Amino acid sequence: QQQQQQQQRKLSEVERMLKGVTTSSGGLKDPVYALDVLRIMNANYSRSELSMILDTVLRAPTKAIREQFVKLNALGALMVLMNRFRRTQEESKLFLPLLRKALDVCLVLPLSKETICKTKTAKSTFDAVLFELVRHSDQQVAEKVHRMCAKYLPEELSKHNEDRRASGLLANANH
C-alpha cells in the first residue's frame, strides 16, 4: 500500500485525472468524462501532458464520446492550443508534434461546416486558422489541414486557393 501511495504521488495532476477517466487502452470510459478532459485541455501543461490529453480524445472508443467532445466545444479548446503551438518560430518547432496531433484529433471528431465556421475566440475563427495552416511549412500539417478543408469547407478552400493565386499573380505583375 505504501508503494502504491508513492507511485500515486509521482503521477502529475493530468496523469491522475486521466487515470481515473480512461480505460487501460487510454480511451475515455464514458461520455460524461469528456468535460473533465476538456477542463484540463490548456497550454499550462507540459508538452507530454498535452500529448496525453490529446491522445485521450484521439482514442475515444465510441461515436457518442466523440460527439460529446464536439458538443462541449472541443474545437474551441483545440483552436486555442493550435494557436499556442504556432506562436513563434522556435516554439512552433517544439510544438510541431502537438500541432499535428491536435489536427489528428480534429480529423477524428464528427465535425460539420457549421461547427467549424461558428467556432471562434476573441482573436480568430477556426476556419481562418485552418486557412492559415493550409500553407504551413510542415508538409504533414498542410496535408492534414487540406484534408479537413476539402471535407468540410470545399467551396471556401477553392475560393481561398483562387484568391492566393490571384494575389500571387498581382505580386508577380508588380515586380
CSV table of C-alpha atoms in Angstrom, one decimal:
chain,number,residue,atom,x,y,z
A,1,GLN,CA,0.0,0.0,0.0
A,2,GLN,CA,2.8,2.4,0.8
A,3,GLN,CA,4.5,1.6,-2.5
A,4,GLN,CA,1.2,2.3,-4.3
A,5,GLN,CA,0.9,5.7,-2.4
A,6,GLN,CA,4.4,6.6,-3.5
A,7,GLN,CA,3.6,5.7,-7.1
A,8,GLN,CA,0.4,7.8,-6.9
A,9,ARG,CA,2.5,10.8,-5.7
A,10,LYS,CA,4.7,10.5,-8.7
A,11,LEU,CA,1.8,11.0,-11.1
A,12,SER,CA,1.2,14.5,-12.3
A,13,GLU,CA,-2.3,16.2,-11.9
A,14,VAL,CA,-3.1,15.4,-15.5
A,15,GLU,CA,-1.9,11.7,-15.2
A,16,ARG,CA,-4.0,11.2,-12.0
A,17,MET,CA,-7.1,12.8,-13.6
A,18,LEU,CA,-6.7,10.8,-16.9
A,19,LYS,CA,-6.1,7.6,-15.0
A,20,GLY,CA,-9.5,8.0,-13.3
A,21,VAL,CA,-11.5,8.6,-16.5
A,22,THR,CA,-9.8,6.4,-19.1
A,23,THR,CA,-9.7,2.6,-19.8
A,24,SER,CA,-6.5,0.6,-19.9
A,25,SER,CA,-6.2,1.4,-23.6
A,26,GLY,CA,-6.3,5.1,-22.9
A,27,GLY,CA,-9.8,5.8,-24.3
A,28,LEU,CA,-12.4,7.6,-22.3
A,29,LYS,CA,-14.6,5.3,-20.1
A,30,ASP,CA,-17.8,7.3,-20.6
A,31,PRO,CA,-19.1,10.5,-22.4
A,32,VAL,CA,-19.7,12.1,-19.0
A,33,TYR,CA,-15.9,12.4,-18.6
A,34,ALA,CA,-15.5,14.5,-21.7
A,35,LEU,CA,-15.9,17.7,-19.8
A,36,ASP,CA,-13.3,16.7,-17.3
A,37,VAL,CA,-10.8,16.2,-20.2
A,38,LEU,CA,-11.7,19.5,-21.8
A,39,ARG,CA,-11.3,21.3,-18.5
A,40,ILE,CA,-7.6,20.3,-18.4
A,41,MET,CA,-7.0,20.9,-22.2
A,42,ASN,CA,-5.0,24.1,-21.9
A,43,ALA,CA,-1.5,25.3,-22.7
A,44,ASN,CA,-0.4,25.5,-19.0
A,45,TYR,CA,0.7,21.9,-19.0
A,46,SER,CA,3.9,20.3,-20.3
A,47,ARG,CA,4.2,19.0,-23.9
A,48,SER,CA,4.0,15.4,-22.6
A,49,GLU,CA,0.9,16.1,-20.6
A,50,LEU,CA,-0.8,17.9,-23.5
A,51,SER,CA,0.1,14.9,-25.7
A,52,MET,CA,-1.6,12.6,-23.1
A,53,ILE,CA,-4.7,14.8,-23.2
A,54,LEU,CA,-4.9,14.8,-27.0
A,55,ASP,CA,-4.3,11.0,-27.0
A,56,THR,CA,-7.3,10.6,-24.7
A,57,VAL,CA,-9.5,12.4,-27.2
A,58,LEU,CA,-7.9,10.5,-30.2
A,59,ARG,CA,-8.7,7.2,-28.5
A,60,ALA,CA,-12.3,7.9,-27.8
A,61,PRO,CA,-13.8,4.5,-28.4
A,62,THR,CA,-17.3,5.4,-29.4
A,63,LYS,CA,-19.0,7.9,-31.7
A,64,ALA,CA,-21.1,9.1,-28.7
A,65,ILE,CA,-17.9,10.1,-26.9
A,66,ARG,CA,-16.6,11.9,-29.9
A,67,GLU,CA,-19.9,13.7,-30.3
A,68,GLN,CA,-19.9,14.7,-26.7
A,69,PHE,CA,-16.4,16.3,-27.2
A,70,VAL,CA,-17.9,18.3,-30.1
A,71,LYS,CA,-21.0,19.4,-28.1
A,72,LEU,CA,-18.7,20.6,-25.3
A,73,ASN,CA,-16.7,22.8,-27.7
A,74,ALA,CA,-13.5,20.7,-28.0
A,75,LEU,CA,-12.9,22.6,-31.2
A,76,GLY,CA,-12.6,25.8,-29.3
A,77,ALA,CA,-10.1,24.3,-26.9
A,78,LEU,CA,-8.2,22.8,-29.8
A,79,MET,CA,-8.1,26.2,-31.6
A,80,VAL,CA,-6.6,27.9,-28.5
A,81,LEU,CA,-4.0,25.1,-28.3
A,82,MET,CA,-3.2,25.2,-32.0
A,83,ASN,CA,-2.7,29.0,-31.9
A,84,ARG,CA,-0.3,28.5,-28.9
A,85,PHE,CA,1.6,25.7,-30.8
A,86,ARG,CA,2.5,28.1,-33.7
A,87,ARG,CA,3.2,31.3,-31.8
A,88,THR,CA,6.9,31.8,-32.5
A,89,GLN,CA,9.3,30.0,-34.9
A,90,GLU,CA,11.2,28.4,-32.1
A,91,GLU,CA,8.1,27.4,-30.2
A,92,SER,CA,6.5,26.1,-33.3
A,93,LYS,CA,9.4,23.6,-33.8
A,94,LEU,CA,9.0,22.4,-30.2
A,95,PHE,CA,5.2,22.1,-30.5
A,96,LEU,CA,5.0,20.7,-34.1
A,97,PRO,CA,4.2,17.2,-32.9
A,98,LEU,CA,1.4,18.6,-30.8
A,99,LEU,CA,0.0,20.6,-33.7
A,100,ARG,CA,0.0,17.5,-35.8
A,101,LYS,CA,-1.7,15.6,-33.0
A,102,ALA,CA,-4.3,18.3,-32.5
A,103,LEU,CA,-5.1,18.2,-36.2
A,104,ASP,CA,-5.4,14.4,-35.9
A,105,VAL,CA,-8.0,15.0,-33.1
A,106,CYS,CA,-9.9,17.4,-35.4
A,107,LEU,CA,-9.9,14.7,-38.1
A,108,VAL,CA,-11.5,12.1,-35.9
A,109,LEU,CA,-14.1,14.3,-34.4
A,110,PRO,CA,-17.6,14.3,-36.1
A,111,LEU,CA,-17.4,17.9,-37.2
A,112,SER,CA,-19.5,19.9,-39.6
A,113,LYS,CA,-19.1,23.0,-41.7
A,114,GLU,CA,-21.3,24.9,-39.2
A,115,THR,CA,-19.3,23.8,-36.2
A,116,ILE,CA,-16.0,24.8,-37.9
A,117,CYS,CA,-17.3,28.2,-39.0
A,118,LYS,CA,-19.0,29.1,-35.7
A,119,THR,CA,-16.0,28.2,-33.5
A,120,LYS,CA,-14.1,31.3,-32.6
A,121,THR,CA,-12.0,33.1,-30.0
A,122,ALA,CA,-11.6,36.8,-29.4
A,123,LYS,CA,-8.8,36.8,-32.0
A,124,SER,CA,-9.9,34.5,-34.8
A,125,THR,CA,-12.3,31.9,-36.2
A,126,PHE,CA,-11.4,28.3,-36.6
A,127,ASP,CA,-11.9,28.3,-40.3
A,128,ALA,CA,-9.4,31.3,-40.6
A,129,VAL,CA,-6.9,29.3,-38.5
A,130,LEU,CA,-7.3,26.4,-40.9
A,131,PHE,CA,-6.7,28.6,-44.0
A,132,GLU,CA,-3.6,30.0,-42.4
A,133,LEU,CA,-2.4,26.4,-41.7
A,134,VAL,CA,-3.0,25.3,-45.3
A,135,ARG,CA,0.2,26.9,-46.2
A,136,HIS,CA,2.2,25.7,-43.2
A,137,SER,CA,5.8,24.9,-43.9
A,138,ASP,CA,5.4,21.4,-42.4
A,139,GLN,CA,4.0,19.2,-45.1
A,140,GLN,CA,2.1,16.9,-42.7
A,141,VAL,CA,0.4,19.9,-41.1
A,142,ALA,CA,-0.5,21.3,-44.5
A,143,GLU,CA,-1.8,18.0,-45.8
A,144,LYS,CA,-4.0,17.3,-42.7
A,145,VAL,CA,-5.5,20.8,-42.9
A,146,HIS,CA,-6.1,20.5,-46.6
A,147,ARG,CA,-8.0,17.2,-46.0
A,148,MET,CA,-10.1,18.9,-43.3
A,149,CYS,CA,-10.9,21.8,-45.6
A,150,ALA,CA,-11.6,19.6,-48.6
A,151,LYS,CA,-14.0,17.6,-46.5
A,152,TYR,CA,-15.9,20.3,-44.6
A,153,LEU,CA,-15.1,23.6,-46.5
A,154,PRO,CA,-14.6,22.6,-50.2
A,155,GLU,CA,-16.1,25.8,-51.7
A,156,GLU,CA,-14.2,28.0,-49.2
A,157,LEU,CA,-10.9,26.1,-49.9
A,158,SER,CA,-11.4,26.6,-53.7
A,159,LYS,CA,-12.0,30.3,-53.2
A,160,HIS,CA,-9.1,30.6,-50.8
A,161,ASN,CA,-6.8,28.9,-53.4
A,162,GLU,CA,-8.1,31.2,-56.2
A,163,ASP,CA,-7.6,34.3,-54.0
A,164,ARG,CA,-4.0,33.1,-53.3
A,165,ARG,CA,-3.3,32.5,-57.0
A,166,ALA,CA,-4.7,36.0,-57.9
A,167,SER,CA,-2.7,37.7,-55.2
A,168,GLY,CA,0.4,35.8,-56.4
A,169,LEU,CA,-0.2,36.9,-60.0
A,170,LEU,CA,-0.7,40.5,-58.8
A,171,ALA,CA,2.5,40.4,-56.8
A,172,ASN,CA,4.4,39.0,-59.8
A,173,ALA,CA,2.9,41.6,-62.1
A,174,ASN,CA,4.2,44.4,-59.8
A,175,HIS,CA,7.8,43.2,-59.9
